[in-house]
Short mmCIF file of C-alpha atoms (C1' of nucleotides) in Angstrom, two decimals:
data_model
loop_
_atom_site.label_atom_id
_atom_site.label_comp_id
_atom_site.label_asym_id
_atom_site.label_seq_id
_atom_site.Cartn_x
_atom_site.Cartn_y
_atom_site.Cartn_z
CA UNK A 1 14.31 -5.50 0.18
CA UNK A 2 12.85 -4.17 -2.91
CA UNK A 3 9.17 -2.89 -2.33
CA UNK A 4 7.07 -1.17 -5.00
CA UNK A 5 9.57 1.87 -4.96
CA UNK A 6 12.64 -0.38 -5.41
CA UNK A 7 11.85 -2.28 -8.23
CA UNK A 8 9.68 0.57 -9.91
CA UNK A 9 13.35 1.80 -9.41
CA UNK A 10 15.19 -0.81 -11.03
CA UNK A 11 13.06 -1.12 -14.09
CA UNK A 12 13.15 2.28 -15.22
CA UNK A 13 17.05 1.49 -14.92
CA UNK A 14 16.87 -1.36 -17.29
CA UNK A 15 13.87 -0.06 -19.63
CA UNK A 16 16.08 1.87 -21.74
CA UNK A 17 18.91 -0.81 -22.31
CA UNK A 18 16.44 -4.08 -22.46
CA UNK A 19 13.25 -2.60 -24.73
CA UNK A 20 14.59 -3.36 -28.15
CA UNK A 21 17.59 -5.19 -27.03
CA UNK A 22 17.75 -8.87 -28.55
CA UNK A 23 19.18 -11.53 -25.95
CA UNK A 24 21.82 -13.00 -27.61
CA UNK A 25 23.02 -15.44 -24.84
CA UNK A 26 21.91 -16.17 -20.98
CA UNK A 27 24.00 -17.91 -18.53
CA UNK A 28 22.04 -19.32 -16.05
CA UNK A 29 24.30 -20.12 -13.56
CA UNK A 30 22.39 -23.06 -10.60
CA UNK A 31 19.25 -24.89 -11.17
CA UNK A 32 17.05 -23.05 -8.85
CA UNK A 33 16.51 -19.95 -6.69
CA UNK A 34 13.11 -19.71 -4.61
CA UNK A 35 11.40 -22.02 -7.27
CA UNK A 36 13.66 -24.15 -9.97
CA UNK A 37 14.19 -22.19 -13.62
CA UNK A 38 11.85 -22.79 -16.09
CA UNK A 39 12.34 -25.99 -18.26
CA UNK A 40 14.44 -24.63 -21.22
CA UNK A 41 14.97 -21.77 -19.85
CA UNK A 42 18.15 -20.54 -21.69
CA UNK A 43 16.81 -21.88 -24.49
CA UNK A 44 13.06 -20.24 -24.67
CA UNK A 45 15.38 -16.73 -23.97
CA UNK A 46 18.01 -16.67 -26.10
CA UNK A 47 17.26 -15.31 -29.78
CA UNK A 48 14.30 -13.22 -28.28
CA UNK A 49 13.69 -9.62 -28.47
CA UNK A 50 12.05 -7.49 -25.37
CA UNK A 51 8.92 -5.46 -26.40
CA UNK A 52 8.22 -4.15 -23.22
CA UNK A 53 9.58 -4.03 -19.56
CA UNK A 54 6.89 -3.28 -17.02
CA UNK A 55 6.01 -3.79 -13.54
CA UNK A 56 3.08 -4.88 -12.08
CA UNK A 57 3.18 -5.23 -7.82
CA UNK A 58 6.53 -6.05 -7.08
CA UNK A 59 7.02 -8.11 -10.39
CA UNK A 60 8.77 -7.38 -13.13
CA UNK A 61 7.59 -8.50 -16.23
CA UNK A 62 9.57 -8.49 -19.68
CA UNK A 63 7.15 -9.33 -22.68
CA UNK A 64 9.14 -11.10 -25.76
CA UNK A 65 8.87 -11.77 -29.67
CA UNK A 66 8.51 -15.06 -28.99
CA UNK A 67 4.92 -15.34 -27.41
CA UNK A 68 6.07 -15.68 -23.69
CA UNK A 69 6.71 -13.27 -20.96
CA UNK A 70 9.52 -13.44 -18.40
CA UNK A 71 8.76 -12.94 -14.81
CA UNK A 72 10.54 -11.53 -12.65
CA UNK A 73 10.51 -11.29 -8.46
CA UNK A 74 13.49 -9.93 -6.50
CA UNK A 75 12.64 -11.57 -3.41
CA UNK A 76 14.85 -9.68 -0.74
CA UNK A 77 17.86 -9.15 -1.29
CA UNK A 78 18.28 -9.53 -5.40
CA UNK A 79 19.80 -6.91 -7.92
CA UNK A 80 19.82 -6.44 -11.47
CA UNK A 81 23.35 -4.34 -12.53
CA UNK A 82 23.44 -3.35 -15.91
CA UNK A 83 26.65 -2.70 -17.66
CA UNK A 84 26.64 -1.06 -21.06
CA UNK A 85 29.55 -1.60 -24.23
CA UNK A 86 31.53 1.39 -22.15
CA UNK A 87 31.45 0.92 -18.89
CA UNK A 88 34.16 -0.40 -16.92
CA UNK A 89 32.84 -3.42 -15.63
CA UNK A 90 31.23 -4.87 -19.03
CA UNK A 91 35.11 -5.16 -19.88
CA UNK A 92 35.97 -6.71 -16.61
CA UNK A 93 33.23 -9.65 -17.56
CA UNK A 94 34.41 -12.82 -15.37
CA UNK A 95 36.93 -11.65 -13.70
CA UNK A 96 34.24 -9.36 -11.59
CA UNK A 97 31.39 -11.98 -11.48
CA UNK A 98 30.40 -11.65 -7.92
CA UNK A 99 29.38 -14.74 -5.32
CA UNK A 100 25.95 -14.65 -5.85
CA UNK A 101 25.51 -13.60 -9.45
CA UNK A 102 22.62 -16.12 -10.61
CA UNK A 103 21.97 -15.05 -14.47
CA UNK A 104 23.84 -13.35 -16.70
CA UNK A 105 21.96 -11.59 -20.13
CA UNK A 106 24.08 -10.74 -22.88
CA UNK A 107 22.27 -8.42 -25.29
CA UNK A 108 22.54 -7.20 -28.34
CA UNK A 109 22.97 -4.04 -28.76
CA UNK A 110 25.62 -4.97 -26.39
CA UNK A 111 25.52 -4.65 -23.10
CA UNK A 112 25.36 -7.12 -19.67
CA UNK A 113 22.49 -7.37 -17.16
CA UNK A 114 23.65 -9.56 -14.25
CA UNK A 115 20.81 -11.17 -11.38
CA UNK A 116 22.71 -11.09 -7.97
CA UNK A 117 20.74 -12.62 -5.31
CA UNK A 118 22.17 -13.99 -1.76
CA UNK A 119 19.27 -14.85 -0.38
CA UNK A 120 17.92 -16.27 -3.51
CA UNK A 121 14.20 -15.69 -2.53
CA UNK A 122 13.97 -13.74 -5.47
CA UNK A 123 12.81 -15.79 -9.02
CA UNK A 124 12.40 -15.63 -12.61
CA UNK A 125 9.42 -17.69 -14.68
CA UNK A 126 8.32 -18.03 -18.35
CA UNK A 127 4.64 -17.64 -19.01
CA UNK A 128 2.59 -16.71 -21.93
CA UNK A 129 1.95 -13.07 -22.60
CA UNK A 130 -1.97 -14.16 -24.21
CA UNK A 131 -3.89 -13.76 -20.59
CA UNK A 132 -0.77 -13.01 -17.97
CA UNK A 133 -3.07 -11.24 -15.86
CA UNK A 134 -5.04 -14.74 -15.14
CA UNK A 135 -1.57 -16.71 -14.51
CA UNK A 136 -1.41 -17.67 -10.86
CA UNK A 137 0.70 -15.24 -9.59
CA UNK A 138 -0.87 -11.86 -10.93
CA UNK A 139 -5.01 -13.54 -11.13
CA UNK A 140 -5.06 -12.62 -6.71
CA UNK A 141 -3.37 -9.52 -6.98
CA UNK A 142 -4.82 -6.46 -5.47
CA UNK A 143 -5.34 -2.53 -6.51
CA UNK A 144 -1.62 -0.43 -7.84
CA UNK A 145 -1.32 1.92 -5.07
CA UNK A 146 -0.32 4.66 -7.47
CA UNK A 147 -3.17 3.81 -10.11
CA UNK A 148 -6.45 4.76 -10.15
CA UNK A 149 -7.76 1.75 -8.17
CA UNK A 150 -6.61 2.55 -5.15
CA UNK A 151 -9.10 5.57 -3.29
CA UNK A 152 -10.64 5.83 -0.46
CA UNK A 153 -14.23 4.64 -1.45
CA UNK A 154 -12.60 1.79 -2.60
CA UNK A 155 -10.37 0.89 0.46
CA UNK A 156 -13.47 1.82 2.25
CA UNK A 157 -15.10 -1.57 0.62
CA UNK A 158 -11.92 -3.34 0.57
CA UNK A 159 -11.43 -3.25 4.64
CA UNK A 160 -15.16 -3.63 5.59
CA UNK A 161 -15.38 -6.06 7.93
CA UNK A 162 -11.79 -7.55 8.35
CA UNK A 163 -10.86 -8.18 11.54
CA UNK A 164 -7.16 -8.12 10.79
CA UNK A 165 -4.67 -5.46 12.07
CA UNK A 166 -4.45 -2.29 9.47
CA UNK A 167 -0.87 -3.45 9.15
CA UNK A 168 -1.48 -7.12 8.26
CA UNK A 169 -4.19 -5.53 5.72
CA UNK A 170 -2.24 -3.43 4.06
CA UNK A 171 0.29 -5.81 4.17
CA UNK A 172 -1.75 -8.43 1.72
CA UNK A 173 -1.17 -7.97 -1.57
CA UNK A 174 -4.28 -9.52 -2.90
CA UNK A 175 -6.08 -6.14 -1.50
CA UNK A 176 -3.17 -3.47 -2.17
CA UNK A 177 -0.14 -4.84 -4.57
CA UNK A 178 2.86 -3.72 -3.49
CA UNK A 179 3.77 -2.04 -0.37
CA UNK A 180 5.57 -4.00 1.81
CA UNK A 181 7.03 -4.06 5.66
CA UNK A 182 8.54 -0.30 5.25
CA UNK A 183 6.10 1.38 3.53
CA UNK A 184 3.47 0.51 5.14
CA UNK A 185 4.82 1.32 8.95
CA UNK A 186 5.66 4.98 7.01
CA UNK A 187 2.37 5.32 5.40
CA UNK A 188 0.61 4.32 8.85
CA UNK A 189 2.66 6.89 10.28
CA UNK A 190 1.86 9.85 7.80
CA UNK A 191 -2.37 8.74 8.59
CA UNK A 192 -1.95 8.71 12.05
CA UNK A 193 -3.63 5.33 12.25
CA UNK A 194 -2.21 2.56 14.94
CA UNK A 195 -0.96 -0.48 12.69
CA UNK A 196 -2.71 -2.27 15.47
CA UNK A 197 -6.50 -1.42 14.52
CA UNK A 198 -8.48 -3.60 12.95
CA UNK A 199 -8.72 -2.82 9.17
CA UNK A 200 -12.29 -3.01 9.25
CA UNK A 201 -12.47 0.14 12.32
CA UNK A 202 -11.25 3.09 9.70
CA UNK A 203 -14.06 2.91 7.36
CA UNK A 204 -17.97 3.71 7.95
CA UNK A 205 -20.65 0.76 7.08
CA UNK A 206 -22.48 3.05 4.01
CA UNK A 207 -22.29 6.26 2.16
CA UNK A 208 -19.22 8.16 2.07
CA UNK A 209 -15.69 7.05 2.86
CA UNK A 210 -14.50 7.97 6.12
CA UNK A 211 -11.76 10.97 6.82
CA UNK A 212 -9.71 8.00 7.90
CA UNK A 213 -9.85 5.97 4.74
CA UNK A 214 -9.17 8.98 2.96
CA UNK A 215 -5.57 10.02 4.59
CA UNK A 216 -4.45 6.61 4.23
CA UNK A 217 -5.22 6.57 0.49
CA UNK A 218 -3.24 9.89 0.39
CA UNK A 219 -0.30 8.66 2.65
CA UNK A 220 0.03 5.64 1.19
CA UNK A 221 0.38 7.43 -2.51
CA UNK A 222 2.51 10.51 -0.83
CA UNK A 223 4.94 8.26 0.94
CA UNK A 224 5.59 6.15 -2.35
CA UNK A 225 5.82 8.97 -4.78
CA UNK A 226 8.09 10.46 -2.84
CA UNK A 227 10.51 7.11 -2.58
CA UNK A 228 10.16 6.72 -6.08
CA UNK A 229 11.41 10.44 -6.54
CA UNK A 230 14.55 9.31 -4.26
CA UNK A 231 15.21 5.76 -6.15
CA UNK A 232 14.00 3.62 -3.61
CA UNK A 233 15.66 2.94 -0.03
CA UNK A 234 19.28 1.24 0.17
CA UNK A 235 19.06 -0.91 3.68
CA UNK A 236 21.54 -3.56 2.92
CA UNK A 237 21.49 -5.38 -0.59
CA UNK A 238 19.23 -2.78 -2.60
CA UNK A 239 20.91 -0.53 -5.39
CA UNK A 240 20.03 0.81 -8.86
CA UNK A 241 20.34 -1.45 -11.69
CA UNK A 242 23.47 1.35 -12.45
CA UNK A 243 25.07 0.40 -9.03
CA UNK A 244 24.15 3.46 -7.33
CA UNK A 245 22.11 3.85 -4.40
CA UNK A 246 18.52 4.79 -3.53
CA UNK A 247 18.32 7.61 -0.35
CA UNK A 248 15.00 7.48 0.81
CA UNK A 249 15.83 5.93 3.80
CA UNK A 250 17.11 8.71 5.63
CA UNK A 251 13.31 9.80 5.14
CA UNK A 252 11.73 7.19 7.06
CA UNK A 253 10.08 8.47 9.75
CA UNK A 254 9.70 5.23 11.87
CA UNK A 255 10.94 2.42 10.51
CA UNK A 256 13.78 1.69 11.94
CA UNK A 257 13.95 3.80 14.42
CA UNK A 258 12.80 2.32 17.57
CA UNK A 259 13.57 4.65 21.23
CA UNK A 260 13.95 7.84 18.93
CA UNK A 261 11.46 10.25 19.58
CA UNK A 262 8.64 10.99 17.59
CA UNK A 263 9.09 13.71 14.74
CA UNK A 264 5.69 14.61 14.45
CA UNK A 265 5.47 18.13 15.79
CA UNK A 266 4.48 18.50 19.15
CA UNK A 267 4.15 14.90 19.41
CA UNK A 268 5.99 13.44 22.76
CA UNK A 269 6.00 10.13 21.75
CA UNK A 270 8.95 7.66 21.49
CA UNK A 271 8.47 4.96 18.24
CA UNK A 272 7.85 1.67 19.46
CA UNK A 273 9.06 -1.94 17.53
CA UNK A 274 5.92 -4.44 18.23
CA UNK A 275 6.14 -8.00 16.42
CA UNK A 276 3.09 -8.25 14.32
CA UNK A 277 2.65 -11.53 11.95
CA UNK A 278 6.19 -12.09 12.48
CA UNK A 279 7.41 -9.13 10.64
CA UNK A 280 8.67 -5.77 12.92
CA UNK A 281 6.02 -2.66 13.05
CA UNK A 282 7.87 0.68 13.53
CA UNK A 283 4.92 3.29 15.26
CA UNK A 284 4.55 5.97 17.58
CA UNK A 285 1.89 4.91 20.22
CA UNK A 286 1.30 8.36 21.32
CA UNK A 287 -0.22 9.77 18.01
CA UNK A 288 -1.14 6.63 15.53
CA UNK A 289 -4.44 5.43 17.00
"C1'" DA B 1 -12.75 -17.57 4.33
"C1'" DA B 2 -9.54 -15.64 7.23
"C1'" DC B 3 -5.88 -15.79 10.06
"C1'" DA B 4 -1.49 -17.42 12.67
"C1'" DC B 5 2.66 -19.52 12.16
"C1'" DC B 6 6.64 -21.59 9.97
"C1'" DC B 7 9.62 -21.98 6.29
"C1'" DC B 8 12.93 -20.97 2.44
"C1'" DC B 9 18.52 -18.80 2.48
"C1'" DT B 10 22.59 -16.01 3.44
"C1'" DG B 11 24.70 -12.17 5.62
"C1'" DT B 12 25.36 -8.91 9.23
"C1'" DC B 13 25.28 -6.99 13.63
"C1'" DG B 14 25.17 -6.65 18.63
"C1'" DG B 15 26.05 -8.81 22.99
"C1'" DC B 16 28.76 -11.61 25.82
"C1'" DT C 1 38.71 -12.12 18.58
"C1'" DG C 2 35.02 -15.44 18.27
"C1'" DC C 3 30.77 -17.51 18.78
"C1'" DC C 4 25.69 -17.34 18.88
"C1'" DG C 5 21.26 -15.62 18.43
"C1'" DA C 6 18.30 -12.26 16.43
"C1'" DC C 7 16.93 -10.14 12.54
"C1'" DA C 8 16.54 -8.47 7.51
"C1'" DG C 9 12.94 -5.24 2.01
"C1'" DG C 10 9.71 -11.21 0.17
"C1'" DG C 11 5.79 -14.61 -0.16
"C1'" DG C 12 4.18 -19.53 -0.23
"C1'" DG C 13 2.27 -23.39 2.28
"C1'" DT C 14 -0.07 -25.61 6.07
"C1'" DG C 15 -3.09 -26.06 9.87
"C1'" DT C 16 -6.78 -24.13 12.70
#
DNA sequence: AACACCCCCTGTCGGC
DNA sequence: TGCCGACAGGGGGTGT
């Protein structure tokens, strides 16, 4: 579910409930979801204090007093839902706990941030804060679309030479961090550029970055700022750490929407569904080349 | 190194 | 109505 929009989303949610907040108690409900819980995990939580809540890719990553950071992933289909002292369903504790609700948080100054996650592909690790950017799962990662890292001189390096298709490329987080299986078929889509080309065909072998390279950067920065600004797309599973949901999907221009007809203006074109590395590709064929 | 393919798991939806 | 296959925002692991 949750691409860089959705959790970017859901952390700004929790930020102003968690930064400060001590966690008094965790129930951690199974052993395992994608990867087992930490050894000790209730333990090496409980007692701390949050200092920060950020989010780097599609991790979140809350640094605490004691040393350690907690990492978290939502995988597809997981949700945080935070209830404060006054809301409804903080008093209705238990009696509400849904099917898959995984962790609960009990923090002090009160208030209850459940991890609901059917699919469970989602996960949460403990790792030192001292050098988190070299730990295994952040040392590969690639450029923050919305940072400074990401322009086209840079992308125009970054896809010299690959052979793989634009959408695979943009796909990999080790090169881009972030954008996943929607964004990228709407950020092809705003370039004009055929998720089919090879990466390496958009930029030019020296001197400045190509016109290509350049409206990519800019659609890929557009088409997140502006899900961001509509808290994230709700497909199935995905809502606000309040419970509401995100309405960017009704903005998606192609994904999704296979036999409808093109909405670029003028364009004649009906968006196709291909299969590429096992994931669906939303594109019109008639004006992404 | 780079890429293709399969897997993890549960829920939902469309077709018959 | 029920059953069955296809498919879903993620990424890790293996084999070529």
């Amino acid at each position: 579910m949750p691409e860089l929009p959705e959790v970017e989303t859901v952390r700004c949610g929790l930020e102003p409930a968690l930064v400060g907040a001590r966690i008094d108690r965790v129930e951690q409900r199974r052993p395992d979801l994608r990867f087992p819980f930490p050894e000790r995990f209730v333990e090496r939580l409980q007692g701390a204090r949050i200092e920060t809540l950020s989010r780097r890719a599609k991790y979140m990553t809350a640094a605490l007093s004691t040393g350690e950071t907690l990492i978290m992933h939502l995988g597809m289909t997981g949700r945080f839902l935070l209830a404060g002292r006054k809301t409804a369903e903080f008093h209705r504790e238990g009696a509400r706990s849904e099917t898959h609700d995984h962790v609960v948080f009990h923090l002090d100054p009160e208030a209850l941030v459940t991890y609901n996650d059917a699919r469970r592909f989602g996960f949460m690790l403990l790792a030192d804060t001292a050098g988190l950017d070299c730990h295994p799962l952040f040392r590969d990662l690639g450029v923050e679309p919305l940072g400074n890292g990401l322009n086209a001189a840079w992308l125009n390096d970054a896809f010299r030479g690959k052979t793989a298709p634009l959408k695979a490329a943009l796909m990999d987080q080790r090169i881009v961090a972030g954008l996943g299986n929607i964004y990228v078929c709407e950020a092809l889509f705003r370039a004009g550029l055929s998720p089919r080309r090879a990466a390496g065909t958009i930029v030019r072998a020296r001197g400045t970055p190509s016109a290509r390279a350049e409206k990519l950067v800019v659609a890929i920065r557009q088409v997140l700022g502006e899900a961001i600004e509509a808290g994230g797309s709700t497909l199935r599973d995905y809502a606000h750490a309040d419970g509401s949901l995100g309405y960017f999907q009704h903005a998606f221009r192609v994904y999704d929407r296979e036999g409808e007809p093109c909405p670029r203006p003028g364009c004649s074109g009906t968006i196709a569904r291909i299969v590429q590395s096992n994931r669906s590709t939303f594109f019109c064929p008639v004006c992404q080349r």
